[in-house]
PDB file of C-alpha atoms and ligand atoms in Angstrom:
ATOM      1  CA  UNK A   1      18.181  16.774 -23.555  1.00  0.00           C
ATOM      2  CA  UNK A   2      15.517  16.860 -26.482  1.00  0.00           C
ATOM      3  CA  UNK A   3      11.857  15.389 -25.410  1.00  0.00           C
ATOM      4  CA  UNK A   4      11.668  12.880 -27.833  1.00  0.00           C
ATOM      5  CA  UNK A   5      15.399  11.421 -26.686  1.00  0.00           C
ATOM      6  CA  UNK A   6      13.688  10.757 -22.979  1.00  0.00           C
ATOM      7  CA  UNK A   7      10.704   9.544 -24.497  1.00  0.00           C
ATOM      8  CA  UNK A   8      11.968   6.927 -26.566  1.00  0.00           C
ATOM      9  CA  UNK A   9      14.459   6.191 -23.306  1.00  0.00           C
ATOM     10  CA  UNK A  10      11.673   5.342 -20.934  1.00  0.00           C
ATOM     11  CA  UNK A  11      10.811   1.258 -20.747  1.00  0.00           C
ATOM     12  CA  UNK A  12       7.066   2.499 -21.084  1.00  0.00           C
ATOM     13  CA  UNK A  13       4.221   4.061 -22.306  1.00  0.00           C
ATOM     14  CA  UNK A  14       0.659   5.202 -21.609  1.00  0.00           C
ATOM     15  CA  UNK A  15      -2.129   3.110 -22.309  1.00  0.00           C
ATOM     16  CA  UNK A  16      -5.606   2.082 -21.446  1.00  0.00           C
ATOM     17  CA  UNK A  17      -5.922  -0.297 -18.292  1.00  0.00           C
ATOM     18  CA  UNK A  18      -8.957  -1.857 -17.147  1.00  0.00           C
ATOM     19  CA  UNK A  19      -8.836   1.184 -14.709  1.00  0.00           C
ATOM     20  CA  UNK A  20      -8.387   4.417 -16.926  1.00  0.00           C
ATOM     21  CA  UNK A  21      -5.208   5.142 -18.435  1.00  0.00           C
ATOM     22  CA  UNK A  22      -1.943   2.982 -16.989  1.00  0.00           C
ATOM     23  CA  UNK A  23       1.501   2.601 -17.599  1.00  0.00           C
ATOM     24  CA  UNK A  24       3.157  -0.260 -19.676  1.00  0.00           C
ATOM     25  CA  UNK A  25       6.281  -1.772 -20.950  1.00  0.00           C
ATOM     26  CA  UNK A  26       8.072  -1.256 -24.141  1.00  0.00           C
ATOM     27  CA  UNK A  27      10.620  -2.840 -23.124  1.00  0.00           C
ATOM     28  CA  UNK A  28      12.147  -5.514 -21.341  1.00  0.00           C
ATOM     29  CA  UNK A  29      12.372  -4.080 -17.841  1.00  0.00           C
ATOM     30  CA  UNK A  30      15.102  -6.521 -15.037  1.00  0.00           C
ATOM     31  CA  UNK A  31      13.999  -7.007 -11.797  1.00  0.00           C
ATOM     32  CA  UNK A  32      15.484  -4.485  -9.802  1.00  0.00           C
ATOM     33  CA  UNK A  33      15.661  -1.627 -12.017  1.00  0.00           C
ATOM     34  CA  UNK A  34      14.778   1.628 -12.059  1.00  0.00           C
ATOM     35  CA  UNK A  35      11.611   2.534 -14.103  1.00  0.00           C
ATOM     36  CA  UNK A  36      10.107   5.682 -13.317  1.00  0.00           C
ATOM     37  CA  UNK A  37      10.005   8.749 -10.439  1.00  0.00           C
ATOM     38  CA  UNK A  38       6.991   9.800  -8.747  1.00  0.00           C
ATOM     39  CA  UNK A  39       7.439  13.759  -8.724  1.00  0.00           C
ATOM     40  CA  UNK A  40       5.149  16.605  -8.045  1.00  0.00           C
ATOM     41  CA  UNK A  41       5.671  19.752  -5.607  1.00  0.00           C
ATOM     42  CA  UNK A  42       6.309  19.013  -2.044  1.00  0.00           C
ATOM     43  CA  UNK A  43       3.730  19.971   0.381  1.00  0.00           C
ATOM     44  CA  UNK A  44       4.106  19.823   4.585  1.00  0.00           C
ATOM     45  CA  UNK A  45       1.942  16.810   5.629  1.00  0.00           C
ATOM     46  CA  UNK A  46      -0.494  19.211   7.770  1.00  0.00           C
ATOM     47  CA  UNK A  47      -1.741  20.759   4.251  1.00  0.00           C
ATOM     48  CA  UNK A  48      -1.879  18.010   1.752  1.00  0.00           C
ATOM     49  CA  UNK A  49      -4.335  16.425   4.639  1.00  0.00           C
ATOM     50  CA  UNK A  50      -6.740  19.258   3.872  1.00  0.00           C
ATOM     51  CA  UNK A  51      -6.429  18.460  -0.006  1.00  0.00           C
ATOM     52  CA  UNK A  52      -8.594  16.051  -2.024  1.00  0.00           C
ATOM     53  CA  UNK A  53      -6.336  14.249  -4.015  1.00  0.00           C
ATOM     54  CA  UNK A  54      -5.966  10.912  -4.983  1.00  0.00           C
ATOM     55  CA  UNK A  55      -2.303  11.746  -5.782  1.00  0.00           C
ATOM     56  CA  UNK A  56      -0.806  12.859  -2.697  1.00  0.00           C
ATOM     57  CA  UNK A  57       2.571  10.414  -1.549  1.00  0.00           C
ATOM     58  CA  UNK A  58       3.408  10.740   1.869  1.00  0.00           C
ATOM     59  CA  UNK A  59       7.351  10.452   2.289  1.00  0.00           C
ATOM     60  CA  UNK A  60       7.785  10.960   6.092  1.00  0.00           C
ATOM     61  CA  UNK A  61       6.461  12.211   8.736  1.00  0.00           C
ATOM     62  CA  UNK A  62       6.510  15.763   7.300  1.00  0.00           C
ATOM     63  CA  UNK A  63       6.222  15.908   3.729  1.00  0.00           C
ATOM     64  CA  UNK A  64       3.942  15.098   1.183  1.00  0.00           C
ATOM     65  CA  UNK A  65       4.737  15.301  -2.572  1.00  0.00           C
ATOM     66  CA  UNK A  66       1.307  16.062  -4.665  1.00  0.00           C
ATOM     67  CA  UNK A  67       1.866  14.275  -7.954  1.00  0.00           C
ATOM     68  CA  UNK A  68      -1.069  15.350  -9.479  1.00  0.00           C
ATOM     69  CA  UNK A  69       0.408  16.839 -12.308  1.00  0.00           C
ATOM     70  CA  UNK A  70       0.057  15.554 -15.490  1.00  0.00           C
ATOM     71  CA  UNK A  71       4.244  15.678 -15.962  1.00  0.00           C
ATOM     72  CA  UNK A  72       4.025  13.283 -13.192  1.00  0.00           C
ATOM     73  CA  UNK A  73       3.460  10.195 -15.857  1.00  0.00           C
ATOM     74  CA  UNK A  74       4.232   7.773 -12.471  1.00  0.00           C
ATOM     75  CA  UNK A  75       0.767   8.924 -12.027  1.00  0.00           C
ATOM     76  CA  UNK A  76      -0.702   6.419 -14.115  1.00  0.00           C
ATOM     77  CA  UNK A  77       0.799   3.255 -12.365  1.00  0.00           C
ATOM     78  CA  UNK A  78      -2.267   1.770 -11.223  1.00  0.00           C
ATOM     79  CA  UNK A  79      -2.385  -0.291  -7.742  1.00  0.00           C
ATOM     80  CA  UNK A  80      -2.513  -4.156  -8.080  1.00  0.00           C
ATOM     81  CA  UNK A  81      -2.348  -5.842  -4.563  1.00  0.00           C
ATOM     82  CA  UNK A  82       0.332  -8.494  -6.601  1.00  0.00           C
ATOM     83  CA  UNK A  83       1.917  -5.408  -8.189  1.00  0.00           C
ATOM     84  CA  UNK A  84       5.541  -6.522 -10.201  1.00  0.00           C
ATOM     85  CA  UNK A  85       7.380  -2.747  -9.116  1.00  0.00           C
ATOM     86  CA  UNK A  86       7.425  -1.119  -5.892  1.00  0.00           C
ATOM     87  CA  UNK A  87       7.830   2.999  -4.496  1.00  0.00           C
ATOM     88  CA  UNK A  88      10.836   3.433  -2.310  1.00  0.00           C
ATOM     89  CA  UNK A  89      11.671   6.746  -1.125  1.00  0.00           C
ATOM     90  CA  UNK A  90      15.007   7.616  -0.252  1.00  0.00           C
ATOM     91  CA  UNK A  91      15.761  11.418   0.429  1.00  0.00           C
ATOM     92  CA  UNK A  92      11.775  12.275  -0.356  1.00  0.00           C
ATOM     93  CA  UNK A  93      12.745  11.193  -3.638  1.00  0.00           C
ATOM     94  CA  UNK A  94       9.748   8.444  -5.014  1.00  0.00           C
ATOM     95  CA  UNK A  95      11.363   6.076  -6.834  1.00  0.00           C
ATOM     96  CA  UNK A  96       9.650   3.422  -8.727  1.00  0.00           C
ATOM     97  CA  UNK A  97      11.237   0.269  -9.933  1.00  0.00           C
ATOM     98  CA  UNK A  98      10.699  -3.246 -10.286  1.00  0.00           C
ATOM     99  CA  UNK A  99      10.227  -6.100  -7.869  1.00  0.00           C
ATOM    100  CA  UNK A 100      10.083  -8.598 -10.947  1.00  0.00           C
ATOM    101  CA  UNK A 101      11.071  -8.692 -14.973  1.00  0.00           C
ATOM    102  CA  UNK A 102       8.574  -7.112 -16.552  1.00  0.00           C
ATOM    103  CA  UNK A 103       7.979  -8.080 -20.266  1.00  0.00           C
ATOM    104  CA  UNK A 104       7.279  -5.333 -23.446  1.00  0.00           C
ATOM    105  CA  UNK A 105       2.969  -4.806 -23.003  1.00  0.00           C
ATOM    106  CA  UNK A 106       2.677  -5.718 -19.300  1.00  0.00           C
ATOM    107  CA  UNK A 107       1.382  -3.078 -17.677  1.00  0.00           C
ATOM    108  CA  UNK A 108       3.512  -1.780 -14.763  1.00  0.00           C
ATOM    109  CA  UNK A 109       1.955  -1.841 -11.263  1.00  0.00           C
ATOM    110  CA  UNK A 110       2.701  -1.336  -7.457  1.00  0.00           C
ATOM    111  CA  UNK A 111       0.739  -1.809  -3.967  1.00  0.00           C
ATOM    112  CA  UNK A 112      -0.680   1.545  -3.313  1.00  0.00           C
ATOM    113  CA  UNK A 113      -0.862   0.529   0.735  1.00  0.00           C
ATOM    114  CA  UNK A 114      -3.373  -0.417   3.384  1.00  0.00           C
ATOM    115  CA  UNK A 115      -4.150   3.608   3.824  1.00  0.00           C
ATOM    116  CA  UNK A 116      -4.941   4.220  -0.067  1.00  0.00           C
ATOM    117  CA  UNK A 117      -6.338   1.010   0.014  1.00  0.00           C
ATOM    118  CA  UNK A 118      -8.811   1.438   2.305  1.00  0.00           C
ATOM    119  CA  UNK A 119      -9.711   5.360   1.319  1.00  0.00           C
ATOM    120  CA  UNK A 120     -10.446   4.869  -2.626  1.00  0.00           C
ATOM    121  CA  UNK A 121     -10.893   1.326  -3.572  1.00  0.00           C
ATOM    122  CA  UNK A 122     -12.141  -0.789  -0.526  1.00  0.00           C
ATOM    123  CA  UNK A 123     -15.677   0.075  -1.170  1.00  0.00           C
ATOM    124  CA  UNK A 124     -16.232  -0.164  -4.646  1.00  0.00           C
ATOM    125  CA  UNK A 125     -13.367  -3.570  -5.177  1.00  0.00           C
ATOM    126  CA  UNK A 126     -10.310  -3.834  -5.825  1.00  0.00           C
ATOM    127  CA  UNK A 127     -10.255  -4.117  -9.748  1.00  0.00           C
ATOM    128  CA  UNK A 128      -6.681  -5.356 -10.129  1.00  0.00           C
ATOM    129  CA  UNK A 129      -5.763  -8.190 -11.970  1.00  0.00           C
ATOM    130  CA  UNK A 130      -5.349 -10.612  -8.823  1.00  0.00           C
ATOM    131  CA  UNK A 131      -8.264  -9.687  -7.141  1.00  0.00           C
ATOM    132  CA  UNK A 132     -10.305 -10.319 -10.568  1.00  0.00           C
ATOM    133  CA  UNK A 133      -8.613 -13.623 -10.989  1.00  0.00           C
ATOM    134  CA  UNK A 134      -9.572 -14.422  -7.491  1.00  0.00           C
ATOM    135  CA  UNK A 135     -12.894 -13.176  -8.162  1.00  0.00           C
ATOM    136  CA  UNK A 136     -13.057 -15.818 -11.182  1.00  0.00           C
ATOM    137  CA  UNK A 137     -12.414 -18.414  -8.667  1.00  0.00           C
ATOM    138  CA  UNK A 138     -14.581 -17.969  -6.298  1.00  0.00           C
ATOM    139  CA  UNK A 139     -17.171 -17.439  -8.310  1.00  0.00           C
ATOM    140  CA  UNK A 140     -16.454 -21.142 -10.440  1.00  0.00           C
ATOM    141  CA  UNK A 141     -15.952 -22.101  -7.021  1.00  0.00           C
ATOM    142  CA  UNK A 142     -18.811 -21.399  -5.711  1.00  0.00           C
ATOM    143  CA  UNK A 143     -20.748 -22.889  -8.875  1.00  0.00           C
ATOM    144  CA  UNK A 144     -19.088 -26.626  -8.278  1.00  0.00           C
ATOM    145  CA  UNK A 145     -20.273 -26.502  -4.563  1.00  0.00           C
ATOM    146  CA  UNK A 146     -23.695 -25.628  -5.956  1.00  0.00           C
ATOM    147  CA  UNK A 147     -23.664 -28.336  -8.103  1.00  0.00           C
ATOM    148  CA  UNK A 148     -22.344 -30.794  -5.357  1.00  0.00           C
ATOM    149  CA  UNK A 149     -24.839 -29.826  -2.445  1.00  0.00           C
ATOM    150  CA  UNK A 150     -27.520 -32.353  -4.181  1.00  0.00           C
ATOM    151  CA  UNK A 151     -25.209 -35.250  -3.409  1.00  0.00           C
ATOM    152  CA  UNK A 152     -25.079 -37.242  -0.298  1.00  0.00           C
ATOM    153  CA  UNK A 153     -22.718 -35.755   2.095  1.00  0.00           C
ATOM    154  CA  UNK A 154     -19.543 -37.370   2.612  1.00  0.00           C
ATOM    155  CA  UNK A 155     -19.833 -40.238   6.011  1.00  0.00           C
ATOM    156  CA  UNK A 156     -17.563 -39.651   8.391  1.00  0.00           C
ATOM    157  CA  UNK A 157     -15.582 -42.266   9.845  1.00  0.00           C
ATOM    158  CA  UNK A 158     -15.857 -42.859  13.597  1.00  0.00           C
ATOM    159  CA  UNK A 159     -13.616 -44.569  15.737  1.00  0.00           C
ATOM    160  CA  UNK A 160     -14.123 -47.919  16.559  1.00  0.00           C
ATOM    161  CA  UNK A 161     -13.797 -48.746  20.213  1.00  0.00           C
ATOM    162  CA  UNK A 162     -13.652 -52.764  21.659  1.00  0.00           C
TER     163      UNK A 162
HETATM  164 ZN1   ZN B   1      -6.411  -6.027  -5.844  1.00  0.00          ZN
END
């Protein structure tokens, strides 16, 4: 197979996320299907702990598969914690795909888990699109209960006893 015949076959491309580089669509991608694998050299779980590498995908108990290579383009699918594709291994094989239909310029995201979660982006925020949108809310949120707290607070009713 010729590069540019799987190039032009992928649903996606690279592109610039709020984040760095990220993946998007091209193409109309169906719930459920296939989109991209996650690949990189397999490593034994007791040595890709000593590594520091925001890449590393634990499989099982065992194995680790270090996808820090820049042929690994399912490198670039940023985390969103309301992500439209998902990883599922089966046979320490990452598989990407997606959870909803994806439309041509989305960009393609999963839930990295609690573990990633927690290592990398917990302390500086999650930058994802949902957590910015709830961000946005709070904030405007926060700005109407400003604006009410001058107002006389609401009386509540009491129960009337004979
Ligand atoms: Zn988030």
């Amino acid at each position: 197979m010729s590069k540019t015949t799987s190039t032009s076959r992928r649903p996606f491309r690279i592109g610039r996320a709020k984040t760095g580089l990220g993946l998007f669509a091209t193409k109309l991608i169906r719930r459920g299907s296939f989109i991209v694998r996650y690949i990189g050299r397999m490593l034994p779980n007791r040595i890709a702990d000593e590594l520091d590498n925001k890449y590393l995908f634990e499989v099982n108990a065992r194995w680790t598969v270090d996808g820090s290579s820049r042929k690994n383009v399912a490198r670039y699918v940023n985390h969103s914690c309301r992500p439209n594709a998902e990883a599922d291994v089966k046979k320490r094989k990452i598989l990407i795909s997606a959870i909803k239909t994806i439309n041509p310029g989305d960009e393609i995201t999963y839930n990295y888990g609690r573990d990633y979660f927690n290592a990398f982006i917990k302390d500086h925020g999650c930058r994802c699109a949902a957590c910015h949108q709830k961000k946005l809310v709070r904030r405007s949120q926060h700005r109407s209960r400003k604006k009410r707290k001058g107002r006389k607070s609401r009386t509540r009713r009491t129960r009337t006893r004979n």
